[in-house]
Short mmCIF file of C-alpha atoms in Angstrom, two decimals:
data_model
loop_
_atom_site.label_atom_id
_atom_site.label_comp_id
_atom_site.label_asym_id
_atom_site.label_seq_id
_atom_site.Cartn_x
_atom_site.Cartn_y
_atom_site.Cartn_z
CA UNK A 151 -98.02 42.05 4.54
CA UNK A 152 -98.10 38.26 4.20
CA UNK A 153 -97.00 35.83 6.87
CA UNK A 154 -95.23 32.50 6.43
CA UNK A 155 -94.01 30.14 9.13
CA UNK A 156 -90.34 30.68 8.28
CA UNK A 157 -90.21 34.40 7.54
CA UNK A 158 -92.19 37.58 7.08
CA UNK A 159 -92.39 39.03 3.61
CA UNK A 160 -93.39 42.49 2.42
CA UNK A 161 -95.09 42.08 -0.94
CA UNK A 162 -94.38 45.62 -2.10
CA UNK A 163 -90.64 45.57 -1.61
CA UNK A 164 -89.73 41.91 -1.32
CA UNK A 165 -88.11 42.44 2.09
CA UNK A 166 -87.60 39.55 4.48
CA UNK A 167 -88.07 40.73 8.06
CA UNK A 168 -87.01 37.48 9.73
CA UNK A 169 -84.21 35.14 8.79
CA UNK A 170 -85.42 32.25 6.65
CA UNK A 171 -84.03 28.73 6.71
CA UNK A 172 -82.47 29.41 3.35
CA UNK A 173 -80.65 32.50 4.58
CA UNK A 174 -79.24 30.46 7.44
CA UNK A 175 -77.93 27.96 4.89
CA UNK A 176 -76.39 30.70 2.76
CA UNK A 177 -74.81 32.46 5.75
CA UNK A 178 -74.65 35.81 4.02
CA UNK A 179 -73.39 34.75 0.59
CA UNK A 180 -75.39 34.94 -2.62
CA UNK A 181 -73.50 32.26 -4.52
CA UNK A 182 -74.08 28.51 -4.27
CA UNK A 183 -71.25 26.63 -5.99
CA UNK A 184 -72.74 23.87 -8.12
CA UNK A 185 -70.26 21.03 -8.64
CA UNK A 186 -70.44 18.24 -11.20
CA UNK A 187 -66.87 16.92 -10.97
CA UNK A 188 -64.35 15.85 -8.35
CA UNK A 189 -62.11 18.73 -9.42
CA UNK A 190 -64.90 21.22 -8.84
CA UNK A 191 -65.61 19.80 -5.40
CA UNK A 192 -61.94 20.01 -4.43
CA UNK A 193 -61.80 23.60 -5.66
CA UNK A 194 -64.79 24.81 -3.67
CA UNK A 195 -63.66 23.07 -0.48
CA UNK A 196 -60.00 24.10 -0.58
CA UNK A 197 -60.04 27.44 -2.37
CA UNK A 198 -63.23 29.13 -1.17
CA UNK A 199 -65.03 29.71 2.10
CA UNK A 200 -68.51 29.45 0.62
CA UNK A 201 -70.79 27.82 3.21
CA UNK A 202 -72.72 25.33 1.07
CA UNK A 203 -72.21 23.14 -1.98
CA UNK A 204 -74.79 21.97 -4.50
CA UNK A 205 -73.94 18.40 -5.51
CA UNK A 206 -74.54 17.31 -9.09
CA UNK A 207 -72.05 14.46 -9.16
CA UNK A 208 -71.65 10.94 -7.87
CA UNK A 209 -74.04 8.07 -7.35
CA UNK A 210 -75.76 6.35 -4.44
CA UNK A 211 -72.53 4.51 -3.62
CA UNK A 212 -70.19 7.51 -3.58
CA UNK A 213 -72.65 10.07 -2.19
CA UNK A 214 -72.13 9.11 1.50
CA UNK A 215 -68.39 9.77 1.23
CA UNK A 216 -68.95 13.06 -0.62
CA UNK A 217 -71.37 14.38 1.99
CA UNK A 218 -69.02 13.37 4.82
CA UNK A 219 -66.18 15.22 3.10
CA UNK A 220 -68.27 18.37 2.72
CA UNK A 221 -69.19 18.26 6.40
CA UNK A 222 -65.56 17.70 7.38
CA UNK A 223 -64.79 21.04 5.74
CA UNK A 224 -67.59 22.67 7.73
CA UNK A 225 -69.86 23.18 4.72
CA UNK A 226 -73.49 22.28 4.04
CA UNK A 227 -74.46 19.69 1.44
CA UNK A 228 -77.26 20.58 -1.00
CA UNK A 229 -78.09 17.45 -3.02
CA UNK A 230 -79.61 17.87 -6.48
CA UNK A 231 -81.87 14.82 -6.54
CA UNK A 232 -82.08 14.40 -10.32
CA UNK A 233 -78.30 14.63 -10.79
CA UNK A 234 -77.25 11.72 -8.57
CA UNK A 235 -77.01 8.42 -10.45
CA UNK A 236 -79.27 5.74 -9.03
CA UNK A 237 -81.27 8.14 -6.87
CA UNK A 238 -84.98 7.88 -7.57
CA UNK A 239 -87.61 10.57 -7.02
CA UNK A 240 -89.46 8.77 -4.26
CA UNK A 241 -89.84 8.62 -0.48
CA UNK A 242 -87.18 5.94 -0.07
CA UNK A 243 -84.57 8.17 -1.70
CA UNK A 244 -85.51 11.09 0.54
CA UNK A 245 -85.14 8.87 3.60
CA UNK A 246 -81.75 7.77 2.25
CA UNK A 247 -80.58 11.38 1.90
CA UNK A 248 -81.75 12.15 5.41
CA UNK A 249 -79.74 9.25 6.81
CA UNK A 250 -76.67 10.51 4.97
CA UNK A 251 -77.04 13.90 6.64
CA UNK A 252 -77.88 15.98 3.57
CA UNK A 253 -78.69 19.53 4.64
CA UNK A 254 -80.91 20.44 1.68
CA UNK A 255 -82.41 18.74 -1.35
CA UNK A 256 -83.24 20.18 -4.75
CA UNK A 257 -86.14 18.28 -6.29
CA UNK A 258 -88.11 18.72 -9.48
CA UNK A 259 -91.04 16.77 -8.04
CA UNK A 260 -93.51 18.74 -5.87
CA UNK A 261 -94.56 15.57 -4.02
CA UNK A 262 -91.00 15.18 -2.71
CA UNK A 263 -91.14 18.56 -0.98
CA UNK A 264 -93.37 17.23 1.80
CA UNK A 265 -91.11 14.25 2.41
CA UNK A 266 -88.00 16.44 2.47
CA UNK A 267 -89.58 18.74 5.04
CA UNK A 268 -90.75 15.80 7.14
CA UNK A 269 -87.10 14.72 7.33
CA UNK A 270 -86.19 18.27 8.45
CA UNK A 271 -83.99 18.99 5.46
CA UNK A 272 -84.31 22.25 3.56
CA UNK A 273 -86.52 21.76 0.50
CA UNK A 274 -85.87 23.49 -2.82
CA UNK A 275 -88.30 22.99 -5.70
CA UNK A 276 -86.74 23.41 -9.14
CA UNK A 277 -88.64 24.94 -12.05
CA UNK A 278 -87.67 24.71 -15.74
CA UNK A 279 -89.29 27.78 -17.28
CA UNK A 280 -89.47 26.85 -20.95
CA UNK A 281 -92.77 28.59 -21.73
CA UNK A 282 -95.75 30.37 -20.18
CA UNK A 283 -97.42 27.08 -19.27
CA UNK A 284 -94.33 25.99 -17.35
CA UNK A 285 -94.31 29.35 -15.59
CA UNK A 286 -97.93 29.04 -14.48
CA UNK A 287 -97.48 25.42 -13.43
CA UNK A 288 -94.30 26.26 -11.54
CA UNK A 289 -95.92 29.05 -9.56
CA UNK A 290 -98.84 26.77 -8.71
CA UNK A 291 -96.49 23.97 -7.64
CA UNK A 292 -94.59 26.29 -5.31
CA UNK A 293 -97.76 27.62 -3.72
CA UNK A 294 -99.24 24.15 -3.25
CA UNK A 295 -96.14 22.32 -2.00
CA UNK A 296 -94.64 25.27 -0.07
CA UNK A 297 -90.93 24.43 -0.29
CA UNK A 298 -88.38 26.45 1.66
CA UNK A 299 -87.27 27.97 -1.65
CA UNK A 300 -87.86 27.82 -5.38
CA UNK A 301 -85.09 27.43 -7.96
CA UNK A 302 -85.77 28.94 -11.38
CA UNK A 303 -83.89 27.70 -14.43
CA UNK A 304 -82.43 29.16 -16.47
CA UNK A 305 -81.35 32.19 -14.48
CA UNK A 306 -81.29 34.22 -17.72
CA UNK A 307 -85.08 34.71 -17.80
CA UNK A 308 -86.12 38.38 -18.10
CA UNK A 309 -86.52 40.58 -15.06
CA UNK A 310 -90.26 40.83 -15.73
CA UNK A 311 -90.57 37.06 -15.22
CA UNK A 312 -88.72 37.24 -11.90
CA UNK A 313 -91.08 40.02 -10.88
CA UNK A 314 -94.15 37.99 -11.86
CA UNK A 315 -92.96 34.97 -9.89
CA UNK A 316 -92.01 36.90 -6.77
CA UNK A 317 -95.33 38.69 -6.82
CA UNK A 318 -97.20 35.38 -6.62
CA UNK A 319 -95.15 33.16 -4.30
CA UNK A 320 -94.37 33.25 -0.59
CA UNK A 321 -90.91 31.71 -0.51
CA UNK A 322 -87.43 32.95 -1.44
CA UNK A 323 -86.24 32.38 -4.99
CA UNK A 324 -82.93 30.96 -6.19
CA UNK A 325 -81.63 30.98 -9.75
CA UNK A 326 -79.55 28.46 -11.68
CA UNK A 327 -78.51 27.39 -15.15
CA UNK A 328 -76.65 29.25 -17.92
CA UNK A 329 -74.78 31.48 -15.48
CA UNK A 330 -71.67 31.43 -17.63
CA UNK A 331 -70.74 35.09 -17.19
CA UNK A 332 -70.59 37.40 -14.21
CA UNK A 333 -73.07 39.81 -15.81
CA UNK A 334 -75.67 37.06 -16.19
CA UNK A 335 -75.34 36.00 -12.56
CA UNK A 336 -75.46 39.53 -11.18
CA UNK A 337 -78.50 40.26 -13.35
CA UNK A 338 -80.34 37.32 -11.79
CA UNK A 339 -79.46 38.57 -8.32
CA UNK A 340 -80.50 42.12 -9.20
CA UNK A 341 -83.80 40.79 -10.56
CA UNK A 342 -84.75 39.27 -7.22
CA UNK A 343 -83.00 35.94 -6.78
CA UNK A 344 -81.75 35.58 -3.22
CA UNK A 345 -78.80 33.53 -4.47
CA UNK A 346 -77.55 31.88 -7.65
CA UNK A 347 -76.24 28.36 -8.22
CA UNK A 348 -73.09 28.68 -10.33
CA UNK A 349 -70.86 26.00 -11.88
CA UNK A 350 -67.96 28.17 -13.08
CA UNK A 351 -65.22 28.29 -10.38
CA UNK A 352 -63.96 31.73 -11.41
CA UNK A 353 -67.34 33.20 -10.52
CA UNK A 354 -67.34 31.59 -7.07
CA UNK A 355 -64.50 33.92 -6.14
CA UNK A 356 -65.46 37.10 -7.97
CA UNK A 357 -69.12 37.16 -6.95
CA UNK A 358 -69.16 34.94 -3.88
CA UNK A 359 -66.34 36.61 -2.00
#
């Protein structure tokens, strides 16, 4: 058995014995709606009860209004750092997100994880798994920066890769990217992802409900 400050994890079965910060954010659902348009944001806020929203739209001028709107609907705002126009990958941007009240931040930069955690936001480190080198580097980055969760992309990687990652890290794993069909999303969840970030509204209802 391995111990982490946020949860206990059984290596053999991948069982969390205490509630992690991520599970509190998810509030029992395994779908994170990922929105890249105003129409998508309206849909998730008015037609679903999903507890959090991953933001991949807007810029530094519109982001404050978007986060306020999400909070007005009683949801949590997960900001994808690289997808917001004008938002750099530096400490100043993390401070900016904290002031806006972002609940979680997805970053591709391991150095940002520490700053996100210092601002008491939930930190999610994204990994693009394009080859075996990226896989090894990603696992190392997670273990060194210790985010609250990792986000593997694309979610369509084989089950054996999920198994290899989960065997070597100490944080929960999310999946995102290329989840165009229900079968692809459910496969990622069955392979060990705690939740999946999904852009297609139809899947928010069928899987997330």
